[in-house]
Each structure stands twice: as structure tokens, then as C-alpha cells.
Amino acid sequence: MQRDPELAEKSRQLVMTNGPLVAGPHSVLLVVREHTELLWYRAMLDPVSDIRLYWCNSLPMVMDVLRRKHYDLVIWEEHLFEESQESFLRILSQHAQAPVIVLGSQSDEQTVRRLILKGAADYLEKFDLSPRRLERAIRRARYRALAQRESHLREQMDALTGILDRTLFYDRLHQAILRAKRAGKSVGLIFINVDNFRGINQRFGYRAGDMLIKMLAGRIRQVLRQSDGLARVGGDEFAVILEGAGQDYSLAQITDKFVEAFAKPYQLKQRTLEITVSMGVASYPEEGSTADALLQHANQAMFDAKKETGNSYRFFDSRRNQELRHRLQLEADLRQAIRGNMLEVYYQPKVDVETNEVIGMEALVRWNHPEFGLLTPHAFISAAERSSLIVPMGYWVLESTCKHLAELQARGFLNLQCSVNLSFRQFHDKRLTETVFRIIYAANIDTTGFEFELTESSMMHDQEYTLKCLKELTHLGLNFALDDFGTGYSSFSNLRSLPISTVKIDKSFVEKLSDSREDQTLVAGMISLAHNLNMAVVAEGVETPDQLEFLQRHRCDFAQGYLIAKPMPFEDFCRFLEQSVLQPGVPNFGRI
Ligand code: C2E
Ligand code: MG
Ligand code: MG
């Protein structure tokens, strides 16, 4: 294994900059007898030149100096160590790992030829030396060395994917560990292995297999930062080095991003392929203090992940695996819950702030968990989003809400404004509009008051596709509300271009209305801004009469919150509606 630290560092630069190596200031070690000679050569060079000269004059001193510092170039006067020139040249080149220019007084071609054949970068005539000649020789030797190194590095890049090969990768990992040791940081290593790659090669041919590897490399690169190291360490295997993992971000976050990146199908030879990978994760210092140990443990974890189906990953660390197991269990339970009708839709009424009349409701999902009882979305929505279960779950909620709405319309509640939450992950489903269309039309409901609640993140994700979906759904007569308004990075110019008819002010602002002047100003501002854009405003999380009174004063349109009613099962909501019809305009604050 190659472990030249400088080479590894250069390779890092090469990978990071993806361009030619840049020559910086050149440090030159001058091996001549007298110190005055150093002064003389220094005087020859331009004082503002980027060439720095250092001096030494004895073999032990040379060795010592080279051990402690790297020089870009060595100039050696051949009269020093005249008796064993060739072996000295060899030792010098080896220890310096840099080109050696010989400075001599012989002009016979024989000597020049012999020294150059033995590895000298150039031969300069001492008595024929001009400042220009000296400088030019230094620069050219340096450029030649850099060019050589670069081509050597390129040879070591994987020809197919253009990323590091095994040898460079090993150096890089080794260096990353050394850096982490010095800075007290950690290093993450992820092994990514394509499942059944051999089968792919056999079915589609080796060229198709190569194309797939390139696509995978591209997807991995998209997830990584420029400074992260990526290598192809085997035919169907990649490895990733993440410096600072654990401090700057969590390894689980990165592996989740990989899972997401690999989930999209691959277009290969006009065919759509679904490929899965297995990933193994280990990190320095907890799970290995050397490159070898880390590689071994990440590999072992990867083999554990192979036991799972689909895109999967495992940590070498058992504690983290336990967390992962909990997560996977939750996902499995949720899958069961969707199939087994253990989910239920609750409804929370929305009232007109002016008249206190119930104008509609928000559908909020609940999970009747056999072990833990009734779970609110906080316990499972992010697991559903991570695992893409949010897509079938979202359709289930929509279908149930449509059925309930049809029932309400049949009972004579005709003008209710019903909203359903839509997660940004649901836009990953390329058949979103088609499926929504099918569900709504199967339920045979009047969609005038039907609304989807979106958060800003969903709209900023894949803007073009989202906008396309929103437009198609608007054509079906559906409306959109912006949920949790004020918590994201609102850009009104963006919002104006989206078909949004309502904004919902997040409860965190409403909550602070009673004691924060700033929040009062903010809420008042949000209301008037939304009105100026012709949008209706709903205030979420209204819990006190004071808050409601403030909203009335500032002409907020609608309110939703515990003060009016908590989310409730469908049957309770029907009773709630009947009561409000019997006593229109009389708020049922806190009744249910
Ligand atoms: P959200 O859409 O902002 O829903 C409002 C949340 O505020 C609900 O929490 C509701 O119970 C709670 N809330 C309402 N009034 C008050 C109040 O006066 N005080 C306080 N403290 N809270 C109040 P819930 O039901 O736990 O839902 C949490 C979030 O989960 C929702 O926030 C929504 O983003 C998401 N969610 C709920 N159901 C679904 C669903 O079917 N699909 C998707 N994708 N997300 C859902
Ligand atoms: Mg909502
Ligand atoms: Mg909200």
C-alpha cells in the first residue's frame, strides 16, 4: 500500500479542485559548502520572487533537515561528496521526494548524461549561471515534477468513474484519521455495495453494468460535500470518507440521504431498473483507530446490512444499531397499521373569527397503537416520511377524509371547508395528481371547499414538479393553504407565483401574542400582508379568549385551536357540528 502523505494531500487537492495542481511558493534546499554561497544565490534571485532558498552543507545535516521538512526542490553542488556522487544523488532524491538539480563546473556531456540518467532533474554550470537561468531551471524542474505527479495521480483515479482508486483512498483515509487525531474530531467511513451486481451484469451485459456504476457514483457525489472523499474500492463497491462526521452532521443523516438518492429508479438502455444497495458505517475513533480497523468494521457492518432487503444500512456500533432497529420496527409497525386499519382521522374545527361559526375542519391523522395507545403524528410522521410510507398513508388519510366528507354532505353539511395535510415527500410520488384525482372522484364529493395544507419546504423542494402538481390539482377544483406560516423561509415573491389561497399562521406566533409585542406586530403584519395578496388567513393554536380577541381586532379570517375544540374522532365531530347548527354563532369553546 502506498502511504506517501504528500501524494495523498495532492490527491485531495486534485479531487477537491478537479483541476491542475497549483504551484505555490517553491521551497528550495541548497546543498553547498559555504553559507556565503547561499547569500550569493539568494542575491541572484528576484527579492520578491516566490522561490525561497534554504541552506545546508553536510550529509547528516541534509538527512536531518529532510526528515523535518519537505522541500519542493533540492540544488546540490556536485563537489560536495564528489567521491560518491551517484549514491548521494540517489539518497538525496529518495529522502527529498523532490527533483534534484546538480550544480557543477564540468561541461563534459558524459558527466551530465550520467547524472541525469541517475535521476538528476537538470545540470547547471556554476560559472555560466545567470539569475534568469537559475530561476528558469528551478521553475521548470518544479513544473515537470508537478506534471509527473499529476499524471501519476490521474492514473490512480478510477478510469470509469473518475474518483479515487483503492490506493489513493487508503492514503486519504489514513490522512483523515491523522488530521482527526490532531483536531480531536471524528471520521466516518461508509461502505456502499450494490446488491446482486453480478446478476445485473449477467442480465444486461457488462457495458450496462458499467453505466450503472457511473450513475451510482453520480448519485453518491450529489449527496457529498466537495471535501468528502469518494472511492471505488471494488467492482460494485464504493467507500466514502466523511471528515467531521458526528460534529458537523450525523452519519445517520447522510445515510438517509443516500437511501433517498438510491431509491429513484435507474434508466438503463431504455429500461427502468430498481437497484438496491447495502451500506456499512463505522467511525473513528469509537469503532477503529486505524484505517485498517475502520475499513474492516465498515465492511462487516455492510455484510450485516446485506441481510436486509431494500436499500439498507448498518452501523458497526451496536448502540446505534439498536436505535436503528427501533426505527425500523416503528416503520414495520406503521406499515402494518396502514394495512390493518389502525389509523384514524381526527377533525379539528375552524371557525370564522367574526361570527364564531364553524366553517370547516382540518383532518389530522392518529394511530391507535396496540401497545402505546393513541399516538399523535409527532411520534410517527417523520418515520413515515423517511421510509416513504407517507405516500400510502397520505392516500389512506385522503380516502378516509373524502368518505367522511361525503357522509357530512349527505347529512346536509354542504359548505364545509375541509383541509388535509400533504407532506413534501408525497410529491416524490410521480402519480400524485392522478391518484388524488381518482380518490376524490370515487368519493363523489363537492370539491369546492377541499383544501390541501402544504409547508414551505414542500414547495421549495422540487419547485418545478411541485408547481406542475399544484396547477393540475387546482384544475380539479382543489385549493391550497400554506401551513405553519412564518416558520420557514417565506419568500413572498415565491408565494405569489404559487396557487395558494390561504395562509395558516403557525401556533408558535399565536402562543406568544399575550406577552410579546414583537409577536403582536408580526402577526398583524402577516395578516395584512396575506390580505394584500388576496389570501385568507387562519390562525392556528388559539387557546385563549385574549388571542381570539386580538385576531378579531386585526381582521384575521379564521381560527383553529383548543379554545374552540381539540381534534376529535369523526362521530364526535358530527355531534359538534350538529350542536353548532342548533346554536349558530355560539362558540363551543372548550366543550369537547
Ligand atoms: P399542523 O398541520 O400544523 O396541525 C396542527 C397541529 O396543531 C395539530 O397537531 C393540532 O392538534 C395542534 N393544535 C391545534 N390546536 C392547538 C392548540 O390550541 N394548541 C396546541 N398546542 N396545539 C394545537 P397534530 O394533530 O399532533 O399534528 C401535528 C402535525 O402533524 C400537523 O401539524 C401536520 O403537519 C402533521 N400531520 C397531521 N396529520 C397529518 C396527515 O394526515 N398527513 C401529513 N402529511 N401530516 C399530518
Ligand atoms: Mg396542517
Ligand atoms: Mg400547522
XYZ file of C-alpha atoms and ligand atoms in Angstrom:
640
model
C 0.000 0.000 0.000
C 1.255 3.455 -0.872
C 1.382 5.855 2.049
C 3.100 8.928 0.775
C 1.457 11.723 2.757
C 2.283 14.390 0.219
C 0.873 12.344 -2.592
C -2.266 11.816 -0.586
C -2.531 15.522 0.095
C -2.061 16.334 -3.574
C -4.666 13.780 -4.477
C -7.010 15.507 -2.058
C -6.386 18.786 -3.821
C -6.829 17.138 -7.158
C -10.150 15.650 -6.173
C -11.317 18.791 -4.479
C -10.374 21.231 -7.186
C -10.820 18.865 -10.089
C -8.247 20.965 -11.870
C -4.479 21.134 -12.364
C -2.259 21.304 -9.325
C -1.340 24.852 -8.472
C 2.300 25.722 -7.917
C 2.637 27.840 -4.802
C 5.867 29.299 -3.287
C 8.748 26.983 -4.072
C 10.989 25.985 -1.212
C 14.456 25.036 -2.398
C 17.145 23.350 -0.326
C 20.600 24.418 -1.392
C 23.295 21.861 -0.550
C 26.543 23.842 -0.904
C 29.684 24.132 1.230
C 29.623 27.767 2.382
C 26.873 29.901 3.834
C 28.128 32.837 1.753
C 27.170 30.848 -1.324
C 23.582 30.821 -0.112
C 23.707 34.590 0.140
C 25.155 34.790 -3.318
C 22.393 32.634 -4.862
C 19.759 34.500 -2.908
C 21.074 37.746 -4.355
C 20.741 36.280 -7.816
C 17.031 35.759 -7.404
C 14.485 38.497 -7.517
C 13.883 39.558 -3.874
C 10.129 39.377 -4.380
C 10.311 36.052 -6.169
C 8.236 33.137 -4.815
C 11.377 30.993 -4.618
C 12.693 30.533 -1.065
C 16.239 29.238 -0.597
C 17.401 27.256 2.470
C 20.881 26.009 3.125
C 22.751 23.031 4.494
C 26.217 21.612 3.895
C 26.742 18.153 5.341
C 25.256 14.729 4.823
C 23.916 14.310 8.391
C 22.514 17.819 8.247
C 20.820 17.073 4.901
C 19.211 13.948 6.338
C 18.079 15.729 9.434
C 16.663 18.694 7.557
C 14.818 16.471 5.083
C 13.314 14.437 7.864
C 11.808 17.526 9.415
C 10.644 19.483 6.408
C 9.585 18.899 2.855
C 11.309 20.930 0.130
C 9.948 21.300 -3.369
C 13.387 21.079 -4.911
C 16.995 20.401 -3.986
C 20.041 22.037 -5.600
C 23.213 20.153 -4.867
C 26.671 21.243 -5.669
C 28.447 18.177 -7.031
C 31.833 18.997 -5.472
C 30.334 18.265 -2.137
C 30.523 14.455 -1.801
C 32.484 14.193 -5.007
C 33.690 10.697 -4.256
C 30.252 9.038 -4.314
C 28.140 11.315 -6.413
C 25.721 8.724 -7.710
C 24.842 7.192 -4.401
C 24.483 10.636 -2.856
C 22.144 11.635 -5.674
C 20.078 8.512 -5.052
C 19.873 9.121 -1.297
C 19.014 12.750 -1.848
C 16.201 12.011 -4.314
C 14.793 9.302 -2.104
C 14.723 11.354 1.049
C 13.683 14.601 -0.511
C 10.905 13.099 -2.693
C 11.584 16.089 -4.901
C 13.615 16.851 -8.023
C 17.369 17.383 -7.527
C 19.262 19.850 -9.719
C 23.011 19.350 -9.858
C 25.254 22.374 -9.773
C 28.645 21.690 -11.310
C 31.642 23.019 -13.099
C 32.125 20.295 -15.658
C 30.779 20.918 -19.038
C 31.517 17.484 -20.422
C 28.379 15.829 -21.687
C 29.395 12.454 -20.271
C 29.020 13.625 -16.660
C 25.812 15.495 -17.402
C 24.343 12.481 -19.158
C 25.378 10.112 -16.361
C 23.827 12.266 -13.631
C 20.612 12.872 -15.496
C 20.291 9.159 -16.219
C 20.712 8.548 -12.490
C 17.786 10.821 -11.760
C 19.035 14.425 -11.668
C 16.368 16.839 -12.841
C 18.876 19.154 -14.512
C 22.550 20.091 -14.579
C 23.569 23.729 -14.209
C 27.025 25.155 -14.998
C 28.063 27.105 -11.920
C 30.263 29.572 -13.727
C 27.853 30.141 -16.529
C 24.891 30.854 -14.305
C 22.771 33.956 -14.744
C 19.873 34.955 -12.472
C 17.462 34.238 -15.317
C 18.940 30.809 -15.993
C 18.803 29.833 -12.316
C 15.231 30.893 -11.889
C 14.120 29.264 -15.119
C 15.772 25.950 -14.180
C 14.105 25.938 -10.751
C 10.678 26.666 -12.164
C 10.906 24.169 -14.990
C 12.097 21.344 -12.768
C 9.264 22.124 -10.425
C 6.624 22.174 -13.185
C 7.933 18.907 -14.604
C 7.665 17.289 -11.175
C 4.150 18.568 -10.685
C 3.080 17.391 -14.131
C 4.565 13.986 -13.450
C 2.781 13.728 -10.144
C -0.493 14.795 -11.640
C -0.333 12.200 -14.371
C 0.588 9.620 -11.764
C -2.470 10.645 -9.751
C -4.697 10.540 -12.802
C -3.508 7.011 -13.472
C -4.637 6.123 -9.995
C -8.090 7.583 -10.498
C -10.689 5.039 -11.379
C -10.986 5.128 -15.163
C -14.725 4.518 -15.178
C -15.970 6.840 -12.511
C -13.187 9.435 -12.250
C -12.967 9.001 -8.496
C -10.172 7.745 -6.260
C -8.931 4.210 -6.595
C -8.134 1.881 -3.699
C -4.564 3.033 -3.122
C -5.274 6.735 -3.035
C -8.327 6.101 -0.968
C -6.336 4.263 1.645
C -3.891 7.182 1.865
C -6.727 9.607 2.120
C -8.352 7.666 4.952
C -5.049 7.413 6.752
C -4.530 11.181 6.442
C -8.081 11.907 7.547
C -7.507 9.866 10.698
C -4.249 11.710 11.440
C -5.989 15.063 10.978
C -8.901 13.959 13.149
C -6.482 12.806 15.853
C -4.793 16.201 15.909
C -8.063 18.160 15.901
C -9.941 15.817 18.271
C -12.561 15.208 15.603
C -14.131 12.119 14.121
C -14.105 10.468 10.715
C -16.977 8.472 9.256
C -16.485 5.680 6.772
C -19.347 4.281 4.719
C -19.090 1.226 2.510
C -21.680 1.039 -0.240
C -22.165 -2.242 -2.050
C -24.596 -2.819 -4.909
C -26.907 -5.768 -4.237
C -26.697 -8.549 -6.787
C -24.474 -6.657 -9.190
C -23.379 -9.888 -10.779
C -26.995 -10.629 -11.744
C -27.240 -7.201 -13.356
C -24.111 -7.823 -15.400
C -25.419 -11.209 -16.460
C -28.856 -9.919 -17.421
C -27.930 -6.672 -19.092
C -24.285 -7.072 -20.044
C -21.087 -5.576 -18.689
C -21.451 -2.263 -20.512
C -24.801 -1.703 -18.857
C -23.190 -2.650 -15.540
C -20.507 -0.018 -16.128
C -23.121 2.593 -16.892
C -24.937 1.737 -13.708
C -21.752 2.143 -11.674
C -21.263 5.596 -13.209
C -24.823 6.579 -12.333
C -24.358 5.364 -8.778
C -21.123 7.344 -8.457
C -23.004 10.414 -9.687
C -25.752 9.983 -7.111
C -23.274 9.455 -4.291
C -21.398 12.571 -5.317
C -24.596 14.617 -5.242
C -25.070 13.780 -1.580
C -21.470 14.545 -0.620
C -19.712 17.809 0.056
C -16.796 18.626 -2.207
C -14.334 17.892 0.541
C -15.641 14.382 1.256
C -13.604 11.537 -0.204
C -15.207 9.041 -2.542
C -13.515 5.967 -3.940
C -14.393 2.906 -5.908
C -12.874 0.135 -3.886
C -14.222 -2.825 -5.792
C -16.192 -3.694 -8.907
C -19.529 -2.956 -7.290
C -18.326 -1.212 -4.156
C -17.793 2.385 -3.127
C -16.385 3.862 0.035
C -16.933 7.331 1.409
C -14.824 9.265 3.918
C -16.649 11.919 5.908
C -14.396 14.127 7.969
C -16.028 15.802 10.952
C -18.986 13.407 10.869
C -20.673 13.439 14.237
C -19.657 17.046 14.926
C -20.885 18.843 11.833
C -23.698 16.434 10.958
C -24.794 12.936 11.876
C -23.825 9.869 9.907
C -27.439 8.701 10.037
C -28.459 11.887 8.214
C -26.001 11.156 5.429
C -27.012 7.505 5.118
C -30.664 8.599 4.968
C -29.761 10.930 2.136
C -28.054 8.039 0.356
C -31.123 5.854 0.797
C -33.190 8.635 -0.727
C -30.749 9.135 -3.608
C -30.628 5.419 -4.423
C -34.404 4.962 -4.207
C -35.064 6.578 -7.571
C -35.140 4.054 -10.422
C -32.293 3.902 -12.942
C -32.822 4.392 -16.635
C -30.621 1.872 -18.382
C -30.851 1.017 -22.071
C -34.429 2.249 -22.259
C -35.277 0.106 -19.302
C -36.171 1.211 -15.833
C -34.245 -0.662 -13.186
C -34.698 -0.656 -9.447
C -31.353 -1.246 -7.776
C -30.706 -1.580 -4.070
C -27.504 -1.161 -2.123
C -26.270 -2.237 1.290
C -24.239 0.177 3.377
C -21.959 -0.334 6.341
C -20.906 2.507 8.625
C -18.005 2.787 11.073
C -16.442 5.867 12.571
C -13.122 6.931 14.072
C -12.262 6.885 16.972
C -15.053 4.798 18.536
C -15.087 1.970 16.041
C -11.499 1.836 14.913
C -8.358 3.866 15.469
C -6.590 2.906 12.248
C -7.543 2.900 8.596
C -7.398 -0.901 8.543
C -9.670 -1.331 11.550
C -12.174 1.156 10.215
C -12.257 -0.489 6.799
C -12.743 -3.894 8.333
C -15.574 -2.737 10.585
C -17.421 -0.776 7.916
C -17.155 -3.828 5.695
C -18.516 -6.075 8.424
C -21.430 -3.703 9.012
C -22.099 -3.721 5.270
C -22.380 -7.508 5.301
C -24.867 -7.240 8.170
C -26.891 -4.798 6.074
C -26.938 -7.376 3.255
C -29.282 -9.457 5.384
C -31.937 -6.776 4.985
C -33.983 -6.277 1.867
C -34.117 -2.969 0.006
C -31.680 -0.086 0.462
C -30.398 -0.707 3.931
C -27.569 0.236 6.244
C -25.995 -0.916 9.451
C -23.649 0.725 11.920
C -20.763 -1.229 13.291
C -21.613 0.205 16.692
C -24.225 -1.906 18.449
C -25.761 1.011 20.369
C -26.516 2.843 17.159
C -27.820 -0.349 15.605
C -30.288 -0.599 18.452
C -31.619 2.877 17.662
C -31.839 1.866 14.055
C -33.701 -1.312 14.974
C -36.256 0.775 16.920
C -36.707 2.951 13.893
C -37.099 0.011 11.561
C -39.552 -1.594 13.983
C -41.601 1.602 14.049
C -41.654 1.625 10.260
C -42.703 -2.018 10.116
C -45.467 -1.370 12.688
C -46.653 1.633 10.737
C -46.817 -0.404 7.552
C -48.944 -2.903 9.460
C -51.098 -0.106 10.880
C -51.874 1.282 7.420
C -52.878 -2.148 6.178
C -54.700 -3.150 9.338
C -56.856 -0.002 9.620
C -55.263 1.086 12.872
C -55.035 4.668 11.710
C -57.863 7.066 12.302
C -58.627 10.561 11.073
C -59.476 13.156 13.713
C -61.029 16.512 12.873
C -60.372 19.886 14.378
C -62.937 22.615 13.611
C -62.078 26.005 12.151
C -64.300 28.968 12.958
C -64.973 32.338 11.414
C -63.302 34.822 13.752
C -66.031 37.410 13.190
C -69.131 35.228 13.651
C -67.737 32.211 15.563
C -69.437 29.953 13.033
C -67.805 26.663 12.189
C -66.649 26.960 8.595
C -64.709 23.739 8.234
C -62.137 21.415 9.732
C -58.625 20.059 9.413
C -58.095 16.318 9.066
C -55.348 15.097 11.415
C -54.153 11.525 11.456
C -53.907 9.407 14.622
C -52.539 5.924 15.208
C -54.323 3.576 17.587
C -51.232 1.683 18.608
C -51.955 -1.698 20.251
C -49.171 -1.178 22.789
C -48.729 2.573 23.207
C -52.319 3.757 22.806
C -53.337 6.762 20.719
C -50.310 8.299 19.004
C -50.217 11.805 17.542
C -48.340 12.446 14.281
C -45.230 13.712 16.087
C -44.493 10.085 17.039
C -44.600 8.707 13.533
C -44.770 11.283 10.721
C -41.019 11.645 10.370
C -40.601 7.834 10.307
C -43.302 7.728 7.644
C -41.541 10.415 5.638
C -38.152 8.760 5.926
C -39.438 5.419 4.755
C -41.746 6.827 2.049
C -44.684 5.202 3.895
C -46.068 8.724 3.968
C -47.234 8.154 0.393
C -49.659 5.255 1.072
C -50.502 6.779 4.456
C -51.342 10.117 2.814
C -53.660 8.409 0.341
C -55.314 6.493 3.153
C -55.971 9.760 5.040
C -57.294 11.387 1.884
C -59.577 8.471 1.109
C -60.973 8.355 4.665
C -61.486 12.122 4.746
C -63.298 12.026 1.406
C -65.626 9.295 2.700
C -66.342 11.326 5.837
C -66.906 14.466 3.815
C -69.318 12.615 1.535
C -71.187 11.471 4.636
C -71.300 15.015 6.016
C -72.520 16.358 2.691
C -75.216 13.665 2.677
C -76.245 14.823 6.177
C -76.660 18.339 4.830
C -73.370 19.983 5.863
C -72.693 21.302 2.424
C -70.279 24.181 2.608
C -67.584 22.856 4.905
C -64.025 23.755 4.111
C -62.059 20.575 4.684
C -58.283 20.514 4.703
C -55.844 17.633 4.531
C -52.095 17.867 5.171
C -49.741 16.969 2.358
C -46.111 16.187 3.147
C -43.290 17.220 0.815
C -42.416 13.547 0.437
C -45.767 12.911 -1.185
C -44.561 14.947 -4.125
C -41.962 12.249 -4.707
C -44.784 10.096 -5.970
C -44.914 10.733 -9.686
C -48.568 9.688 -9.799
C -49.717 12.177 -7.171
C -52.255 14.125 -9.224
C -53.587 11.024 -10.920
C -54.155 9.226 -7.604
C -55.669 12.251 -5.878
C -57.997 12.653 -8.837
C -59.052 9.003 -8.627
C -59.725 9.131 -4.865
C -61.692 12.369 -4.924
C -63.841 11.407 -7.859
C -64.521 7.937 -6.470
C -65.865 9.616 -3.308
C -68.202 11.752 -5.396
C -67.878 14.876 -3.279
C -68.143 18.542 -3.975
C -64.517 19.671 -4.004
C -65.201 23.416 -3.784
C -64.187 23.592 -0.161
C -61.480 20.944 -0.352
C -58.033 22.141 0.544
C -54.518 20.728 0.884
C -52.189 22.135 3.517
C -48.568 22.350 2.460
C -45.492 23.529 4.242
C -42.958 25.787 2.603
C -40.385 23.018 2.490
C -42.597 21.010 0.148
C -42.821 23.894 -2.225
C -39.142 24.698 -2.191
C -38.081 21.104 -2.735
C -38.522 20.384 -6.416
C -40.192 23.616 -7.354
C -40.876 22.848 -10.968
C -42.560 19.499 -10.357
C -44.441 20.792 -7.305
C -45.766 23.737 -9.270
C -46.891 21.392 -12.032
C -48.777 19.232 -9.486
C -50.329 22.255 -7.806
C -51.566 23.593 -11.133
C -53.050 20.250 -12.133
C -54.762 19.884 -8.753
C -56.067 23.455 -8.970
C -57.695 22.499 -12.258
C -59.540 19.773 -10.371
C -61.033 22.496 -8.207
C -58.774 21.955 -5.179
C -57.372 24.782 -3.059
C -54.074 25.161 -1.225
C -53.165 26.567 2.142
C -49.684 27.340 3.369
C -49.277 25.615 6.733
C -47.071 26.698 9.642
C -46.630 30.102 8.031
C -43.735 32.107 9.422
C -41.610 29.135 10.440
C -39.921 28.573 7.073
C -38.033 30.863 4.753
C -41.021 32.681 3.364
C -40.424 34.448 0.148
C -43.444 36.404 -0.879
C -42.315 36.686 -4.467
C -42.258 32.884 -4.492
C -45.597 32.577 -2.783
C -47.230 34.954 -5.197
C -46.373 32.659 -8.078
C -47.971 29.647 -6.349
C -51.706 28.966 -6.374
C -52.189 29.471 -2.637
C -55.444 30.871 -1.346
C -54.900 30.636 2.425
C -52.060 31.014 4.897
C -52.102 29.420 8.325
C -50.163 31.414 10.897
C -48.146 28.981 12.968
C -49.193 28.411 16.553
C -45.795 29.462 17.855
C -46.686 33.090 16.988
C -50.235 32.875 18.301
C -48.964 31.369 21.556
C -46.846 34.427 22.297
C -49.486 37.000 21.382
C -50.396 37.704 25.012
C -46.909 38.579 26.202
C -44.807 39.622 23.240
C -45.210 42.955 21.500
C -42.970 41.783 18.696
C -45.163 38.787 18.023
C -48.224 41.004 18.017
C -46.590 43.193 15.372
C -45.515 40.127 13.422
C -48.959 38.516 13.433
C -50.637 41.812 12.488
C -48.103 42.184 9.673
C -48.662 38.631 8.417
C -52.420 39.169 8.326
C -52.234 42.374 6.347
C -49.545 41.022 4.020
C -51.631 37.929 3.220
C -54.731 40.063 2.691
C -52.821 42.283 0.297
C -52.002 39.147 -1.674
C -55.696 38.216 -1.649
C -55.196 35.276 0.657
C -57.387 34.258 3.577
C -55.727 33.866 6.988
C -56.221 31.095 9.542
C -54.613 31.419 12.985
C -53.555 28.065 14.414
C -53.297 27.082 18.067
C -55.748 29.631 19.506
C -56.014 28.744 23.165
C -57.224 31.872 24.978
C -60.024 34.428 24.556
C -57.338 37.175 24.514
C -55.682 35.655 21.494
C -59.032 35.361 19.731
C -59.856 38.949 20.584
C -56.519 40.136 19.136
C -57.217 38.197 15.936
C -60.691 39.709 15.704
C -59.234 43.203 16.064
C -56.722 42.564 13.317
C -59.284 41.086 10.970
C -57.880 37.572 10.840
C -60.429 35.470 8.931
C -60.451 32.107 10.679
C -59.220 30.498 13.882
C -58.407 26.957 14.939
C -57.271 25.808 18.346
C -58.050 24.207 21.683
C -60.155 27.238 22.670
C -62.647 26.176 20.028
C -62.068 22.413 20.203
C -59.343 19.825 20.210
C -59.057 17.398 17.280
C -61.715 14.678 17.714
C -62.920 11.429 16.117
C -65.391 11.702 13.243
C -68.509 10.794 15.245
C -67.699 13.437 17.881
C -67.099 15.957 15.138
C -70.547 15.215 13.636
C -72.130 15.887 17.039
C -70.062 19.045 17.396
C -71.370 20.278 14.047
C -74.971 19.467 14.900
C -74.684 21.416 18.142
C -73.246 24.427 16.371
C -76.098 24.342 13.854
C -78.606 24.301 16.715
C -76.889 27.304 18.263
C -75.290 29.117 15.327
C -72.648 31.632 16.191
C -72.382 30.410 19.760
C -68.883 29.196 20.267
C -68.492 25.788 21.838
C -65.221 26.847 23.351
C -63.650 24.061 25.274
C -66.750 21.859 25.230
C -65.237 18.756 23.715
P -50.434 21.012 11.598
O -50.919 20.700 10.237
O -49.852 22.364 11.814
O -51.647 20.730 12.561
C -51.936 21.466 13.670
C -51.401 20.801 14.891
O -51.612 21.659 15.984
C -52.194 19.521 15.242
O -51.268 18.649 15.857
C -53.181 20.021 16.277
O -53.611 19.010 17.149
C -52.330 21.024 17.008
N -53.147 22.038 17.639
C -54.315 22.532 17.215
N -54.777 23.466 18.069
C -53.868 23.578 19.049
C -53.755 24.386 20.230
O -54.595 25.209 20.529
N -52.659 24.246 20.977
C -51.683 23.351 20.668
N -50.636 23.258 21.453
N -51.765 22.557 19.574
C -52.822 22.674 18.769
P -51.220 17.144 15.490
O -52.559 16.602 15.183
O -50.396 16.487 16.530
O -50.421 17.183 14.134
C -49.116 17.609 14.084
C -48.652 17.766 12.674
O -48.581 16.523 12.000
C -49.573 18.597 11.822
O -49.336 19.942 12.049
C -49.221 18.163 10.438
O -48.097 18.840 9.971
C -48.871 16.726 10.651
N -49.990 15.879 10.240
C -51.117 15.576 10.909
N -51.877 14.765 10.168
C -51.243 14.577 9.001
C -51.532 13.832 7.804
O -52.572 13.195 7.645
N -50.611 13.879 6.804
C -49.451 14.602 6.921
N -48.604 14.602 5.890
N -49.157 15.294 8.007
C -50.029 15.290 9.046
Mg -51.947 21.464 8.946
Mg -49.696 23.997 11.219
